[in-house]
mmCIF file of C-alpha atoms in Angstrom:
data_model
loop_
_atom_site.group_PDB
_atom_site.id
_atom_site.type_symbol
_atom_site.label_atom_id
_atom_site.label_comp_id
_atom_site.label_asym_id
_atom_site.label_seq_id
_atom_site.Cartn_x
_atom_site.Cartn_y
_atom_site.Cartn_z
ATOM 1 C CA MET A 9 8.868 -18.058 -15.682
ATOM 2 C CA GLN A 10 5.789 -17.537 -17.806
ATOM 3 C CA PRO A 11 2.452 -17.602 -15.947
ATOM 4 C CA THR A 12 0.331 -20.671 -16.514
ATOM 5 C CA ARG A 13 -3.026 -20.529 -18.259
ATOM 6 C CA THR A 14 -4.749 -20.847 -14.897
ATOM 7 C CA GLU A 15 -2.735 -17.934 -13.502
ATOM 8 C CA ARG A 16 -3.496 -15.794 -16.557
ATOM 9 C CA THR A 17 -7.202 -16.529 -16.220
ATOM 10 C CA ARG A 18 -7.143 -15.673 -12.526
ATOM 11 C CA GLN A 19 -5.428 -12.370 -13.257
ATOM 12 C CA LYS A 20 -7.974 -11.512 -15.975
ATOM 13 C CA ILE A 21 -10.773 -12.130 -13.480
ATOM 14 C CA LEU A 22 -9.068 -9.997 -10.818
ATOM 15 C CA SER A 23 -8.503 -7.165 -13.291
ATOM 16 C CA ALA A 24 -12.132 -7.184 -14.404
ATOM 17 C CA ALA A 25 -13.363 -7.473 -10.824
ATOM 18 C CA SER A 26 -11.210 -4.519 -9.742
ATOM 19 C CA GLU A 27 -12.884 -2.299 -12.324
ATOM 20 C CA HIS A 28 -16.370 -3.479 -11.332
ATOM 21 C CA PHE A 29 -15.883 -3.110 -7.584
ATOM 22 C CA LEU A 30 -14.314 0.337 -7.906
ATOM 23 C CA GLU A 31 -17.050 1.568 -10.241
ATOM 24 C CA HIS A 32 -20.105 -0.107 -8.733
ATOM 25 C CA GLY A 33 -19.118 -0.959 -5.169
ATOM 26 C CA PHE A 34 -19.652 -4.339 -3.561
ATOM 27 C CA PRO A 35 -23.479 -4.440 -3.751
ATOM 28 C CA GLY A 36 -23.538 -3.287 -7.380
ATOM 29 C CA THR A 37 -21.011 -5.837 -8.632
ATOM 30 C CA SER A 38 -22.194 -9.197 -9.935
ATOM 31 C CA MET A 39 -20.269 -12.322 -10.781
ATOM 32 C CA ASP A 40 -22.049 -12.334 -14.158
ATOM 33 C CA GLY A 41 -20.711 -8.856 -14.910
ATOM 34 C CA VAL A 42 -17.181 -9.779 -13.870
ATOM 35 C CA ALA A 43 -17.287 -12.925 -16.005
ATOM 36 C CA ALA A 44 -18.477 -10.981 -19.060
ATOM 37 C CA SER A 45 -15.761 -8.343 -18.651
ATOM 38 C CA ALA A 46 -13.085 -10.988 -18.151
ATOM 39 C CA GLY A 47 -14.257 -12.959 -21.177
ATOM 40 C CA VAL A 48 -14.820 -16.146 -19.201
ATOM 41 C CA SER A 49 -17.839 -18.093 -18.009
ATOM 42 C CA LYS A 50 -19.434 -17.514 -14.636
ATOM 43 C CA GLN A 51 -18.523 -21.105 -13.767
ATOM 44 C CA THR A 52 -14.863 -20.230 -14.369
ATOM 45 C CA VAL A 53 -15.119 -17.264 -12.005
ATOM 46 C CA TYR A 54 -16.624 -19.488 -9.321
ATOM 47 C CA ALA A 55 -13.941 -22.118 -9.910
ATOM 48 C CA HIS A 56 -11.318 -19.540 -8.940
ATOM 49 C CA PHE A 57 -13.343 -17.630 -6.319
ATOM 50 C CA GLN A 58 -16.127 -19.493 -4.553
ATOM 51 C CA ALA A 59 -18.157 -16.369 -3.738
ATOM 52 C CA LYS A 60 -18.277 -12.657 -4.446
ATOM 53 C CA GLU A 61 -16.938 -12.008 -0.946
ATOM 54 C CA ALA A 62 -13.849 -14.132 -1.673
ATOM 55 C CA LEU A 63 -13.332 -12.305 -4.961
ATOM 56 C CA PHE A 64 -13.590 -8.948 -3.209
ATOM 57 C CA VAL A 65 -10.937 -9.895 -0.643
ATOM 58 C CA ALA A 66 -8.685 -11.175 -3.437
ATOM 59 C CA VAL A 67 -9.041 -7.867 -5.288
ATOM 60 C CA VAL A 68 -8.031 -5.932 -2.168
ATOM 61 C CA ARG A 69 -5.007 -8.166 -1.644
ATOM 62 C CA ASN A 70 -4.034 -7.984 -5.314
ATOM 63 C CA MET A 71 -4.257 -4.192 -5.643
ATOM 64 C CA THR A 72 -2.454 -3.426 -2.397
ATOM 65 C CA GLY A 73 0.118 -6.152 -3.029
ATOM 66 C CA ASP A 74 0.874 -4.702 -6.459
ATOM 67 C CA ALA A 75 1.438 -1.297 -4.860
ATOM 68 C CA GLY A 76 3.830 -2.806 -2.341
ATOM 69 C CA ASP A 77 5.674 -4.652 -5.088
ATOM 70 C CA ARG A 78 6.153 -1.419 -7.045
ATOM 71 C CA LEU A 79 7.568 0.319 -3.969
ATOM 72 C CA GLN A 80 9.960 -2.600 -3.410
ATOM 73 C CA GLU A 81 11.137 -2.325 -7.029
ATOM 74 C CA GLU A 82 11.599 1.445 -6.883
ATOM 75 C CA VAL A 83 13.142 1.668 -3.397
ATOM 76 C CA ALA A 84 15.191 -1.379 -2.475
ATOM 77 C CA ASP A 85 16.011 -2.229 1.118
ATOM 78 C CA PRO A 86 19.099 -0.128 1.893
ATOM 79 C CA ALA A 87 22.659 -1.071 2.602
ATOM 80 C CA VAL A 88 23.703 0.803 5.727
ATOM 81 C CA GLN A 89 26.364 2.612 3.691
ATOM 82 C CA ARG A 90 23.578 4.538 2.011
ATOM 83 C CA PRO A 91 22.794 7.804 3.822
ATOM 84 C CA ILE A 92 19.661 7.386 5.928
ATOM 85 C CA LYS A 93 18.274 10.700 4.692
ATOM 86 C CA ASP A 94 18.442 9.545 1.061
ATOM 87 C CA PHE A 95 16.735 6.241 1.834
ATOM 88 C CA LEU A 96 13.953 7.867 3.848
ATOM 89 C CA LEU A 97 13.298 10.521 1.213
ATOM 90 C CA ASP A 98 13.152 7.996 -1.628
ATOM 91 C CA PHE A 99 10.927 5.718 0.447
ATOM 92 C CA ALA A 100 8.539 8.528 1.360
ATOM 93 C CA ILE A 101 8.264 9.908 -2.182
ATOM 94 C CA GLY A 102 7.860 6.427 -3.634
ATOM 95 C CA GLN A 103 5.174 5.451 -1.147
ATOM 96 C CA LEU A 104 3.209 8.667 -1.576
ATOM 97 C CA SER A 105 3.420 8.534 -5.373
ATOM 98 C CA ILE A 106 2.228 4.916 -5.520
ATOM 99 C CA VAL A 107 -0.518 5.065 -2.891
ATOM 100 C CA LEU A 108 -1.983 8.495 -3.613
ATOM 101 C CA THR A 109 -3.737 7.487 -6.806
ATOM 102 C CA ARG A 110 -7.408 7.498 -7.689
ATOM 103 C CA PRO A 111 -7.799 3.670 -7.803
ATOM 104 C CA LEU A 112 -6.127 3.044 -4.439
ATOM 105 C CA MET A 113 -8.056 5.837 -2.748
ATOM 106 C CA GLN A 114 -11.263 4.384 -4.209
ATOM 107 C CA LEU A 115 -10.251 0.998 -2.866
ATOM 108 C CA ARG A 116 -9.659 2.390 0.628
ATOM 109 C CA ARG A 117 -13.071 4.072 0.644
ATOM 110 C CA LEU A 118 -14.669 0.846 -0.544
ATOM 111 C CA VAL A 119 -12.965 -1.234 2.144
ATOM 112 C CA ILE A 120 -14.010 1.191 4.875
ATOM 113 C CA ALA A 121 -17.602 1.061 3.635
ATOM 114 C CA GLU A 122 -17.663 -2.749 3.844
ATOM 115 C CA VAL A 123 -15.268 -3.535 6.702
ATOM 116 C CA ASP A 124 -18.027 -4.077 9.283
ATOM 117 C CA ARG A 125 -19.501 -6.860 7.152
ATOM 118 C CA PHE A 126 -16.136 -8.253 6.058
ATOM 119 C CA PRO A 127 -13.437 -7.622 8.701
ATOM 120 C CA GLU A 128 -10.946 -9.584 6.598
ATOM 121 C CA LEU A 129 -10.960 -6.696 4.115
ATOM 122 C CA GLY A 130 -9.360 -4.347 6.612
ATOM 123 C CA GLN A 131 -6.899 -7.050 7.609
ATOM 124 C CA ALA A 132 -5.948 -7.611 3.952
ATOM 125 C CA LEU A 133 -5.511 -3.902 3.277
ATOM 126 C CA HIS A 134 -3.391 -3.426 6.395
ATOM 127 C CA GLU A 135 -1.273 -6.517 5.813
ATOM 128 C CA LYS A 136 -0.449 -5.714 2.184
ATOM 129 C CA GLY A 137 -0.342 -1.925 2.660
ATOM 130 C CA PRO A 138 0.880 -0.159 5.805
ATOM 131 C CA GLY A 139 1.826 -3.404 7.529
ATOM 132 C CA ARG A 140 4.220 -4.278 4.731
ATOM 133 C CA SER A 141 5.740 -0.785 4.669
ATOM 134 C CA ILE A 142 6.185 -0.722 8.440
ATOM 135 C CA GLY A 143 7.848 -4.128 8.294
ATOM 136 C CA ARG A 144 10.343 -2.915 5.677
ATOM 137 C CA LEU A 145 11.064 0.239 7.642
ATOM 138 C CA THR A 146 11.529 -1.756 10.842
ATOM 139 C CA ARG A 147 14.190 -3.933 9.234
ATOM 140 C CA ALA A 148 15.940 -0.864 7.817
ATOM 141 C CA PHE A 149 15.850 0.944 11.154
ATOM 142 C CA ILE A 150 17.314 -2.058 12.971
ATOM 143 C CA ALA A 151 20.220 -2.054 10.535
ATOM 144 C CA TYR A 152 20.742 1.713 10.758
ATOM 145 C CA GLY A 153 20.467 1.537 14.533
ATOM 146 C CA GLU A 154 23.149 -1.141 14.729
ATOM 147 C CA ALA A 155 25.336 1.063 12.515
ATOM 148 C CA GLY A 156 24.904 3.955 14.941
ATOM 149 C CA VAL A 157 23.039 6.124 12.441
ATOM 150 C CA LEU A 158 19.686 6.072 14.252
ATOM 151 C CA THR A 159 18.747 5.949 17.918
ATOM 152 C CA VAL A 160 15.763 3.605 17.837
ATOM 153 C CA PRO A 161 15.194 1.647 21.064
ATOM 154 C CA LYS A 162 11.935 0.336 19.559
ATOM 155 C CA PRO A 163 12.413 0.109 15.767
ATOM 156 C CA GLU A 164 8.875 -1.047 14.985
ATOM 157 C CA ILE A 165 7.350 1.905 16.832
ATOM 158 C CA ALA A 166 9.733 4.286 15.066
ATOM 159 C CA ALA A 167 8.787 2.663 11.745
ATOM 160 C CA SER A 168 5.093 3.147 12.451
ATOM 161 C CA PHE A 169 5.670 6.787 13.382
ATOM 162 C CA PHE A 170 7.555 7.466 10.156
ATOM 163 C CA ASN A 171 5.001 5.630 8.013
ATOM 164 C CA TRP A 172 2.099 7.672 9.356
ATOM 165 C CA LEU A 173 4.088 10.897 9.490
ATOM 166 C CA VAL A 174 4.469 10.432 5.737
ATOM 167 C CA MET A 175 1.051 9.028 4.900
ATOM 168 C CA GLY A 176 -1.369 10.363 7.507
ATOM 169 C CA ALA A 177 -2.342 13.844 6.334
ATOM 170 C CA PRO A 178 -2.167 13.287 2.549
ATOM 171 C CA VAL A 179 -4.176 10.056 2.696
ATOM 172 C CA ASN A 180 -6.734 11.552 5.073
ATOM 173 C CA ASP A 181 -7.190 14.588 2.805
ATOM 174 C CA ALA A 182 -7.624 12.417 -0.286
ATOM 175 C CA MET A 183 -10.025 10.070 1.482
ATOM 176 C CA LEU A 184 -12.273 12.857 2.769
ATOM 177 C CA LEU A 185 -11.906 15.562 0.117
ATOM 178 C CA GLY A 186 -11.733 13.406 -2.999
ATOM 179 C CA ASP A 187 -9.443 13.305 -6.010
ATOM 180 C CA ASP A 188 -8.996 17.084 -6.092
ATOM 181 C CA ALA A 189 -6.992 16.743 -2.872
ATOM 182 C CA LEU A 190 -4.426 14.380 -4.425
ATOM 183 C CA PRO A 191 -1.083 16.256 -4.269
ATOM 184 C CA ASP A 192 1.085 16.994 -7.290
ATOM 185 C CA LYS A 193 4.742 15.938 -7.507
ATOM 186 C CA GLY A 194 6.000 19.168 -5.969
ATOM 187 C CA ALA A 195 3.689 18.859 -2.984
ATOM 188 C CA VAL A 196 4.634 15.186 -2.547
ATOM 189 C CA ARG A 197 8.356 16.014 -2.447
ATOM 190 C CA ALA A 198 7.885 18.936 -0.052
ATOM 191 C CA HIS A 199 5.800 16.830 2.336
ATOM 192 C CA ALA A 200 8.285 13.949 2.161
ATOM 193 C CA GLN A 201 11.222 16.259 2.896
ATOM 194 C CA GLU A 202 9.499 17.697 5.945
ATOM 195 C CA ALA A 203 8.565 14.237 7.216
ATOM 196 C CA VAL A 204 12.177 13.113 6.916
ATOM 197 C CA ARG A 205 13.433 16.255 8.669
ATOM 198 C CA ILE A 206 11.054 15.762 11.594
ATOM 199 C CA PHE A 207 11.842 12.059 11.899
ATOM 200 C CA LEU A 208 15.610 12.564 11.887
ATOM 201 C CA ALA A 209 15.294 15.383 14.431
ATOM 202 C CA ALA A 210 13.704 12.826 16.763
ATOM 203 C CA TYR A 211 15.644 9.658 15.911
ATOM 204 C CA GLY A 212 18.812 10.684 14.098
ATOM 205 C CA ALA A 213 21.883 9.830 16.172
ATOM 206 C CA GLU A 214 23.869 12.746 14.755
ATOM 207 C CA GLY A 215 21.183 15.268 15.663
ATOM 208 C CA ARG A 216 20.983 13.872 19.189
ATOM 209 C CA ARG A 217 24.738 14.232 19.662
ATOM 210 C CA ASP A 218 24.571 17.821 18.420
ATOM 211 C CA ALA A 219 21.741 18.516 20.825
#
């Protein structure tokens, strides 16, 4: 289905606002500037987003939601016939490759800088980012657990552990050390492989039987 004119206008505003917020931060972004970049009137921007704060939250939701959508497209929820190691490796590489980009790291820094004033920003980032990934992993782990492939008494906790085993160090390095700390493809694959190995050593049913 083709997007409506209203939907296209909204997306133009969000795209322009994303560029402004990432370049100028929240205080340095104006609705006038966003309107000019989007090629619409300021009244049109306000018709879609009643205040700059609402626009900022929408940008966070849009950017993180797009990242989650790309991961869903690249790594579908698995059938239990698929080897767990293959699913986990594809998921980890896909997640790292999509999240560890300059715009999304800028967005995270921006949200952290403003989260005390706008707590809903952190909620939006978590819901559309790690919360969504942990939810997908939880569902997968329940299925693999029922198939006897994983030993996961608490699938959601296991999902959280795997998510942050994959994301914790690389995201923290990029957040604190800047774009130079973003890993290349080889480093992403090596980190993902080690995360999968550690996770399966703890939760893999086969490894537990061997032990």
